[in-house]
XYZ file of C-alpha atoms in Angstrom:
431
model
C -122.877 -186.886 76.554
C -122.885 -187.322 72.599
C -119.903 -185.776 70.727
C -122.285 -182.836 69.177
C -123.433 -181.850 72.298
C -119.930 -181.769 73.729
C -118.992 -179.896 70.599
C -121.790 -177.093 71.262
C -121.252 -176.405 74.357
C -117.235 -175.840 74.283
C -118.067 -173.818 70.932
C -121.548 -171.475 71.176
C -119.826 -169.309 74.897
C -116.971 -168.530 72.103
C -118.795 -167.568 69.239
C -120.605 -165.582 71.928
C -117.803 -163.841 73.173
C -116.806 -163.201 69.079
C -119.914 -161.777 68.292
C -120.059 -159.489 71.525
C -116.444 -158.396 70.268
C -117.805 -157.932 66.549
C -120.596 -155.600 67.457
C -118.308 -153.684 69.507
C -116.008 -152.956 66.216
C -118.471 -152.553 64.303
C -120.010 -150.010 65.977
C -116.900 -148.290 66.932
C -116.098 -148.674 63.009
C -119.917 -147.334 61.970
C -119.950 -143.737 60.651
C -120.945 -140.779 62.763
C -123.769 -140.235 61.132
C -125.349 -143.748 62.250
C -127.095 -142.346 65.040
C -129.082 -139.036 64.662
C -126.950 -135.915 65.560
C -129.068 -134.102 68.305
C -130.103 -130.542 68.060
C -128.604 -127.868 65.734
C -125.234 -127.799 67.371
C -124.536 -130.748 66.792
C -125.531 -130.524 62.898
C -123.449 -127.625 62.776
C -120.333 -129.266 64.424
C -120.813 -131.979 61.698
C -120.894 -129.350 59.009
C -117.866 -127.705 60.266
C -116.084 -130.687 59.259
C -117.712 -132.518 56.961
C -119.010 -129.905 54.524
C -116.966 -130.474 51.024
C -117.260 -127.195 50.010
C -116.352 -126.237 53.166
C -113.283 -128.347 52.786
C -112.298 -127.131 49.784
C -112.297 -123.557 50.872
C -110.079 -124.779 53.845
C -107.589 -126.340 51.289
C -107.254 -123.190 49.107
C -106.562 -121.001 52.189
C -103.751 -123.374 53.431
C -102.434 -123.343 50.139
C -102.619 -119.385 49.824
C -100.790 -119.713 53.434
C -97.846 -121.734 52.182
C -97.452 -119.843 48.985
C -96.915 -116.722 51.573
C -94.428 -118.633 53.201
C -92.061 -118.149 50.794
C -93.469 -115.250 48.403
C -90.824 -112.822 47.843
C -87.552 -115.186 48.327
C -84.794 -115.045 46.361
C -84.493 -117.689 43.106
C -82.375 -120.750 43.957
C -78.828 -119.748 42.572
C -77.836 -121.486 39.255
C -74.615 -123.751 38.581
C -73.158 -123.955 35.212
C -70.240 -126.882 34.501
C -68.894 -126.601 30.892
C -66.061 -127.582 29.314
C -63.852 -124.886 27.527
C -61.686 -125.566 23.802
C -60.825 -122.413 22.550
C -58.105 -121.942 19.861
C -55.915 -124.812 21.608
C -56.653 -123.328 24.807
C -59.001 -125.733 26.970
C -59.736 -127.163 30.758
C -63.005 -127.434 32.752
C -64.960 -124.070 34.830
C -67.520 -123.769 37.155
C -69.981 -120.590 37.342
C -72.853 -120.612 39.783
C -74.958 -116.970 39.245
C -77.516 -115.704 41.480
C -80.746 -113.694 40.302
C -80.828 -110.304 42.997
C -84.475 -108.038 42.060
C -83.539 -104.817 43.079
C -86.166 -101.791 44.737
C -89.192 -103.518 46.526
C -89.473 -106.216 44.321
C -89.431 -108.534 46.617
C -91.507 -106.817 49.585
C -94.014 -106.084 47.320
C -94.504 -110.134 46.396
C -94.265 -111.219 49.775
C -97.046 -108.873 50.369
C -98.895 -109.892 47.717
C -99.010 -113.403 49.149
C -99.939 -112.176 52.218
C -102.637 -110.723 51.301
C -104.118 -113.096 48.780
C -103.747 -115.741 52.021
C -105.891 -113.064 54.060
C -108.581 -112.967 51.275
C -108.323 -116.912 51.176
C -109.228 -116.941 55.150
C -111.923 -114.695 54.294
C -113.496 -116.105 52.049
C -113.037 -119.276 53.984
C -115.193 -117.595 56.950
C -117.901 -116.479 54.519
C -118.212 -120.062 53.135
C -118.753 -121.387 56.825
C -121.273 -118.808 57.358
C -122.892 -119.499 54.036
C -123.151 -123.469 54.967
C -124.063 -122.542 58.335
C -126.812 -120.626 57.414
C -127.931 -123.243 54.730
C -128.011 -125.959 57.460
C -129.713 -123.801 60.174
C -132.934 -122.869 57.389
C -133.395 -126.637 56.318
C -133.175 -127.392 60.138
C -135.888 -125.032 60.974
C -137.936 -126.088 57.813
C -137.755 -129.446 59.034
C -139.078 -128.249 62.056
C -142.178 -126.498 60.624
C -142.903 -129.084 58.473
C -142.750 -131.792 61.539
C -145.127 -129.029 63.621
C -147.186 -129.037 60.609
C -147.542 -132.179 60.067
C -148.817 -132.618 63.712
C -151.302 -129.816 62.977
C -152.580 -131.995 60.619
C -152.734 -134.856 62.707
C -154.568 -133.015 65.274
C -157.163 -131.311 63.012
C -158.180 -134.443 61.618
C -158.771 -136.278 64.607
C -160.906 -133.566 65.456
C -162.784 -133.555 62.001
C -163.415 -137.009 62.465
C -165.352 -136.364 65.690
C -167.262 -133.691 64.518
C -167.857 -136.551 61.892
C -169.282 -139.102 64.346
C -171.198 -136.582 65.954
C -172.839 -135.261 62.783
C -173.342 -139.349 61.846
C -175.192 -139.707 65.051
C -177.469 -136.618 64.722
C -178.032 -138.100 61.212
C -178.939 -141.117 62.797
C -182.143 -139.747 65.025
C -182.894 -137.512 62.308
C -181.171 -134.021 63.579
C -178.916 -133.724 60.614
C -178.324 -134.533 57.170
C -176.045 -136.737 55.213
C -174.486 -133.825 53.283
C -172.769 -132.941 56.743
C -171.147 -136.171 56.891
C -170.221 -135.567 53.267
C -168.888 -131.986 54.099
C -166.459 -133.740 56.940
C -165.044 -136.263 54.471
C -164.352 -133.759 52.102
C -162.668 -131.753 55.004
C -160.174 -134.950 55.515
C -159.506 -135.764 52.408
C -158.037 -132.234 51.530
C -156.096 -132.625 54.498
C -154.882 -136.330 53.661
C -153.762 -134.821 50.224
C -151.736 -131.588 52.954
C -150.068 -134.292 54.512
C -148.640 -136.188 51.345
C -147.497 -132.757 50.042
C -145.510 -132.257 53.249
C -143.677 -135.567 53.774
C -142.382 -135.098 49.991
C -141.432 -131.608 51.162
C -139.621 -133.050 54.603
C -137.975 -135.819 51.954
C -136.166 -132.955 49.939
C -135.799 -130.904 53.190
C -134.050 -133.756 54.711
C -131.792 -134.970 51.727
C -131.068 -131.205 51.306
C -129.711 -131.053 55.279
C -128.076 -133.981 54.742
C -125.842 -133.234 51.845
C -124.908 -130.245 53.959
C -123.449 -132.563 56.080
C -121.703 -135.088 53.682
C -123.714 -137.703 55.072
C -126.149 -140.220 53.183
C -129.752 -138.784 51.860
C -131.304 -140.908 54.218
C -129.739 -140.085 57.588
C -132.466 -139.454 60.232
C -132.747 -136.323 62.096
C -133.743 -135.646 65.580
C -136.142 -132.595 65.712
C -137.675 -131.237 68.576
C -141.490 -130.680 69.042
C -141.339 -127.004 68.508
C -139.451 -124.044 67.209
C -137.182 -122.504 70.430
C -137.405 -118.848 71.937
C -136.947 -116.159 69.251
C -133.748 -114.488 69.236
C -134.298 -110.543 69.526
C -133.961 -108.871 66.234
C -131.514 -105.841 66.171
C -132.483 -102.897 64.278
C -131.508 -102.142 60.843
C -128.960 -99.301 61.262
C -126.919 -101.290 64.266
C -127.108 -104.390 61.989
C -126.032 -102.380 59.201
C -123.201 -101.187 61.215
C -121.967 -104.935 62.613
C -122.116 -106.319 59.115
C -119.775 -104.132 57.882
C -117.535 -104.543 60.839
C -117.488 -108.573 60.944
C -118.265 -109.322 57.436
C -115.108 -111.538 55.911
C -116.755 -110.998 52.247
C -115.870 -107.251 52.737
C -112.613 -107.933 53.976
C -111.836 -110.368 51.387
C -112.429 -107.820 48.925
C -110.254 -105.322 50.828
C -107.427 -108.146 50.680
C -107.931 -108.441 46.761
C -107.938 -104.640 46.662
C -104.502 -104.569 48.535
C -103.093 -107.552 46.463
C -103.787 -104.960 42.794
C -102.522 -102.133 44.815
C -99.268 -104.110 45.484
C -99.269 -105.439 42.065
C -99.683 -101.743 40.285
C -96.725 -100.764 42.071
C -94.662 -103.633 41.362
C -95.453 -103.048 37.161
C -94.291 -99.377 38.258
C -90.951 -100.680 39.562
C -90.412 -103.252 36.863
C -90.915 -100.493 34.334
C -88.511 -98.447 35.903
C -85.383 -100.472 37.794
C -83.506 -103.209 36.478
C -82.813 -106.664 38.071
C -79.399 -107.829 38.707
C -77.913 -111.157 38.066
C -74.356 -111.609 39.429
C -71.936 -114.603 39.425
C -68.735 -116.319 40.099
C -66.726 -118.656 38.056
C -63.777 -120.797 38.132
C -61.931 -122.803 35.633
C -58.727 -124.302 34.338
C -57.342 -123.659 30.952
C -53.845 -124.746 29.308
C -52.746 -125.332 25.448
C -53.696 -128.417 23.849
C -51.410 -131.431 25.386
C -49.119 -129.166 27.475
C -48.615 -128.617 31.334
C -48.790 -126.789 33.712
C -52.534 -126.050 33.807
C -53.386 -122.528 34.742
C -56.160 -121.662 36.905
C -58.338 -118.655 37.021
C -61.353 -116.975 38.581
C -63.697 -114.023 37.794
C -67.076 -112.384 38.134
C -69.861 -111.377 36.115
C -72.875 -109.390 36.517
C -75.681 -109.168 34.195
C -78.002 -106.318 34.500
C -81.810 -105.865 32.621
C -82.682 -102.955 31.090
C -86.831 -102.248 31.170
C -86.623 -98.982 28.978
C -85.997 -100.648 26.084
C -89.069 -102.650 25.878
C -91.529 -99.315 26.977
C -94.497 -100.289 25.333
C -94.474 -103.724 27.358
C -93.983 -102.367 30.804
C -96.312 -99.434 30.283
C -99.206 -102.271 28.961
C -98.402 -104.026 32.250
C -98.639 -101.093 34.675
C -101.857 -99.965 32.478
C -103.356 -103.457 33.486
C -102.538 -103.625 37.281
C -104.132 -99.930 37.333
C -107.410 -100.952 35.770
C -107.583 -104.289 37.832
C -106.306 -101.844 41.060
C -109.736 -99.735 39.554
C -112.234 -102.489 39.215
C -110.886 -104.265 42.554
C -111.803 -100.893 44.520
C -115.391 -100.862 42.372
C -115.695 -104.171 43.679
C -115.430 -103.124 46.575
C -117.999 -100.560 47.076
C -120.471 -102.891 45.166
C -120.015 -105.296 47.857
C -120.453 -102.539 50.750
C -123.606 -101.337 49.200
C -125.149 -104.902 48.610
C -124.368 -105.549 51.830
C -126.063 -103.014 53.411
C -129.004 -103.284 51.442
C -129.566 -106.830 52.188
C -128.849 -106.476 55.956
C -131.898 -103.728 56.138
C -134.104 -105.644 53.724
C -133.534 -108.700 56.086
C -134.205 -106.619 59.543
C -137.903 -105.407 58.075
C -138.480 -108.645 57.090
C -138.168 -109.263 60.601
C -139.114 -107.009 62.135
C -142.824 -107.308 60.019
C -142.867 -111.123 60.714
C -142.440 -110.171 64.560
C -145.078 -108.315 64.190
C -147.118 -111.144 62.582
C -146.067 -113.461 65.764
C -147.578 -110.658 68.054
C -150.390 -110.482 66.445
C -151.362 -114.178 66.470
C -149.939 -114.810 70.314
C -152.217 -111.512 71.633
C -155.619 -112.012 69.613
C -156.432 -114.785 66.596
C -155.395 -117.912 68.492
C -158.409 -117.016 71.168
C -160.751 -115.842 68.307
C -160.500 -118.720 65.838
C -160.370 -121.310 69.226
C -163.468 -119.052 71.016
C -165.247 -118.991 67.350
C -165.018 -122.513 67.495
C -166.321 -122.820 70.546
C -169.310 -121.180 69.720
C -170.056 -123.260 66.550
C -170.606 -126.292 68.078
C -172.765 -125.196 70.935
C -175.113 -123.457 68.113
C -174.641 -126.553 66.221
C -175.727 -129.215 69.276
C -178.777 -126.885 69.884
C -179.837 -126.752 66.190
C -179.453 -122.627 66.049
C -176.390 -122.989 63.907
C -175.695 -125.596 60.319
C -172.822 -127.785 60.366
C -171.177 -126.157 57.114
C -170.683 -123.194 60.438
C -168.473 -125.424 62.583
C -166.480 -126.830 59.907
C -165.580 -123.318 58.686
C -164.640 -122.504 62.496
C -162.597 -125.694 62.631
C -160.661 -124.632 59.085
C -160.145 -121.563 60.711
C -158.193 -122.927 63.609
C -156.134 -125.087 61.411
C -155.427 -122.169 58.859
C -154.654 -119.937 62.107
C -152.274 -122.911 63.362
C -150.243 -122.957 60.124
C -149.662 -119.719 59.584
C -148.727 -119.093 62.894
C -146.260 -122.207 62.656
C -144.856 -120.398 58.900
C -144.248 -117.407 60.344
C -142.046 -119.086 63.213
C -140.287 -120.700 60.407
C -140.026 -117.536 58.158
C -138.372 -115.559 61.749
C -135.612 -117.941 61.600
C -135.279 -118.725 58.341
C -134.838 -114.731 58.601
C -132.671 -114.701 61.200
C -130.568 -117.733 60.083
C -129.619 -115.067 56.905
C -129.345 -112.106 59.140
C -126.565 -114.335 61.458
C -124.012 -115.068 58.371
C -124.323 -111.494 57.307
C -123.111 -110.402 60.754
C -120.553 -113.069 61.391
C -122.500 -115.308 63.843
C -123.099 -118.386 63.085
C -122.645 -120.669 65.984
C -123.620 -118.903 69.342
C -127.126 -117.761 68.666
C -128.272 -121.046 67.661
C -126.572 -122.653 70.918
C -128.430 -120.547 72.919
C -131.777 -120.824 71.425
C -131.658 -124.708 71.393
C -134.005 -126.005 73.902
């Protein structure tokens, strides 16, 4: 055996074995996002941790959090070395003070904290129901657009055999070219459909994706059809669940609290004084003479609000008015709340209807209509302009049954973040 020979065979089983172990890392090292996330859950449970705005909600809260942790504390103590020389008198001291805010000074900024950290957590939950919503409408316009697309598929496969069989009537002299003509005009409007939809499913896409902090290009895995519709609740029970769940509302209830606390902290500062007591200790003897002689005292410094009135009553002035337009706030949210809850339950409540009314009677009218055409057609009793305008029917039909499935959940994907549910509905409608 030749030295190269030799040579391969001791070296290709280990660059084998290297390459087997490379692939492994590298796909243990490829992003998450390499393979298509399956179904909405999962596109949700990628959100939930991916989503930067998401994140920086999460951040603020935690940082609200820790700024409660110690709202309210007392002022690190102060220590003050000096040197005395004071008419031949002089020696080294030591004072160390202490701050003390007296009344509910303190109470009242430990529960301001706490309550700006509960408005933080609420308006963290609102931004997860905001992105969660966002992802669940470009999933389920991704979905349309993929049924639509098939739609088209479908129609123009049959288009193109009521082509051929127009061709071949034209052929012995039962029809005319200008049905031919009529059928390629047919296909071409729906070859110009199709390139309008895969530049919507593009934007759809990249729009999903960014949700998800994941490249533009990702794929994702849709299934053939829209699931089972969720029932719709009724406008005054929805009404009545948004207000209970919603963390906008209590977000503003939180900033409501925090000017409420604040207006009667500018009342105490106006009208009690803050303390600042201390200790000191020192040496002091004449100028180049023994013994030292030591000493030790107190002090306490006290503030005194009343003498700066127009100050204190500008700052109680402004936590009123803030304490005013926190509370107007408030109600504007309620309101807007409930209107947009009802506006979104007709909405679905009409588009139900809209689903019923295709599922009980057009799908077998356009499809019997159809039907009908072509016999009428093959028996010369009916033109072929007839069945192409029963076959455009059917595909008209087809799409707006398919947009209405997408405006139900598109519907009901808003209608879930206003009432604080986000995840378990779409769990349970996944097929």
């Amino acid at each position: 055996m030749s030295i190269l020979p030799r040579f391969l065979h001791q070296v290709l089983p280990r660059l084998a074995t290297l390459a087997v172990a490379g692939g492994t890392v590298l796909a243990l090292a490829a992003p998450a996002w390499s393979a298509p996330a399956k179904g909405l859950p999962a596109l949700l449970a990628i959100a939930r941790h991916h989503n930067p705005d998401l994140e920086a909600a999460r951040l603020r809260y935690e940082s609200a959090q820790s700024r409660a942790g110690y709202a309210g504390a007392l002022e690190p103590p102060r220590l003050n070395l000096s040197m005395m020389q004071f008419w031949g008198l002089q020696g080294p001291s030591a004072a160390i003070t202490q701050m003390v805010p007296l009344g509910q000074k303190r109470r009242l900024e430990a529960d301001m904290a706490g309550r700006e950290a509960e408005a933080a957590r609420a308006e963290y939950e609102a931004k997860w129901l905001s992105v969660a919503s966002e992802v669940k409408q470009a999933y389920y316009e991704l979905v349309y657009l993929e049924k639509a697309m098939a739609i088209h598929h479908a129609t123009r496969d049959q288009v193109k055999n009521l082509q051929r069989v127009a061709n071949a009537r034209y052929a012995v002299g039962s029809a005319t070219q200008q049905d031919s003509l009529r059928a390629q005009v047919e296909l071409s409007k729906l070859y110009d459909s199709e390139f309008d939809i895969a530049q919507r499913m593009q934007s759809a896409e990249s729009r999903l994706n960014s949700l998800l902090n994941r490249p533009a290009e990702t794929p994702v895995e849709l299934p053939r059809d829209f699931p089972q519709e969720a029932p719709r609740p009724a406008a005054p029970q929805a009404q009545a669940q948004a207000e209970a769940n919603s963390p906008m509302l209590r977000a503003a209830e939180a900033s409501l609290a925090v000017q409420e606390a604040r207006s009667t902290l500018a009342a105490e500062e106006r009208q009690i004084p803050d303390l600042e007591v201390g200790l000191e200790a020192g040496q002091t003897m004449p100028d180049g003479m023994n013994p030292a002689m030591n000493y030790f005292g107190g002090m306490v410094e006290i503030s005194l609000p009343w003498l700066t009135p127009g100050r204190n009553q500008g700052r109680v002035a402004e936590a009123d008015r803030s304490t005013a337009a926190a509370r107007a706030s408030l109600d504007a949210q309620r309101t807007s709340l409930r209107h947009r809850v009802r506006d979104l339950a007709y909405q679905l409540e009409r588009t139900d209807q809209r689903l019923q009314l295709y599922r009980k009677g057009l799908f077998s009218q356009v499809n019997q209509s159809l039907k009908a055409a072509l016999v009428a057609y093959q028996v010369n009793k009916s033109d072929f302009g007839t069945v192409i305008d029963a076959q455009v029917a059917v595909f008209d039909t087809q799409i707006a049954f398919a947009e209405a499935q997408y405006d139900y959940f598109r519907l009901m994907a808003q209608l879930e973040a206003e009432l604080n549910l986000p995840d378990p509905e779409s769990k349970s409608r996944e097929k």
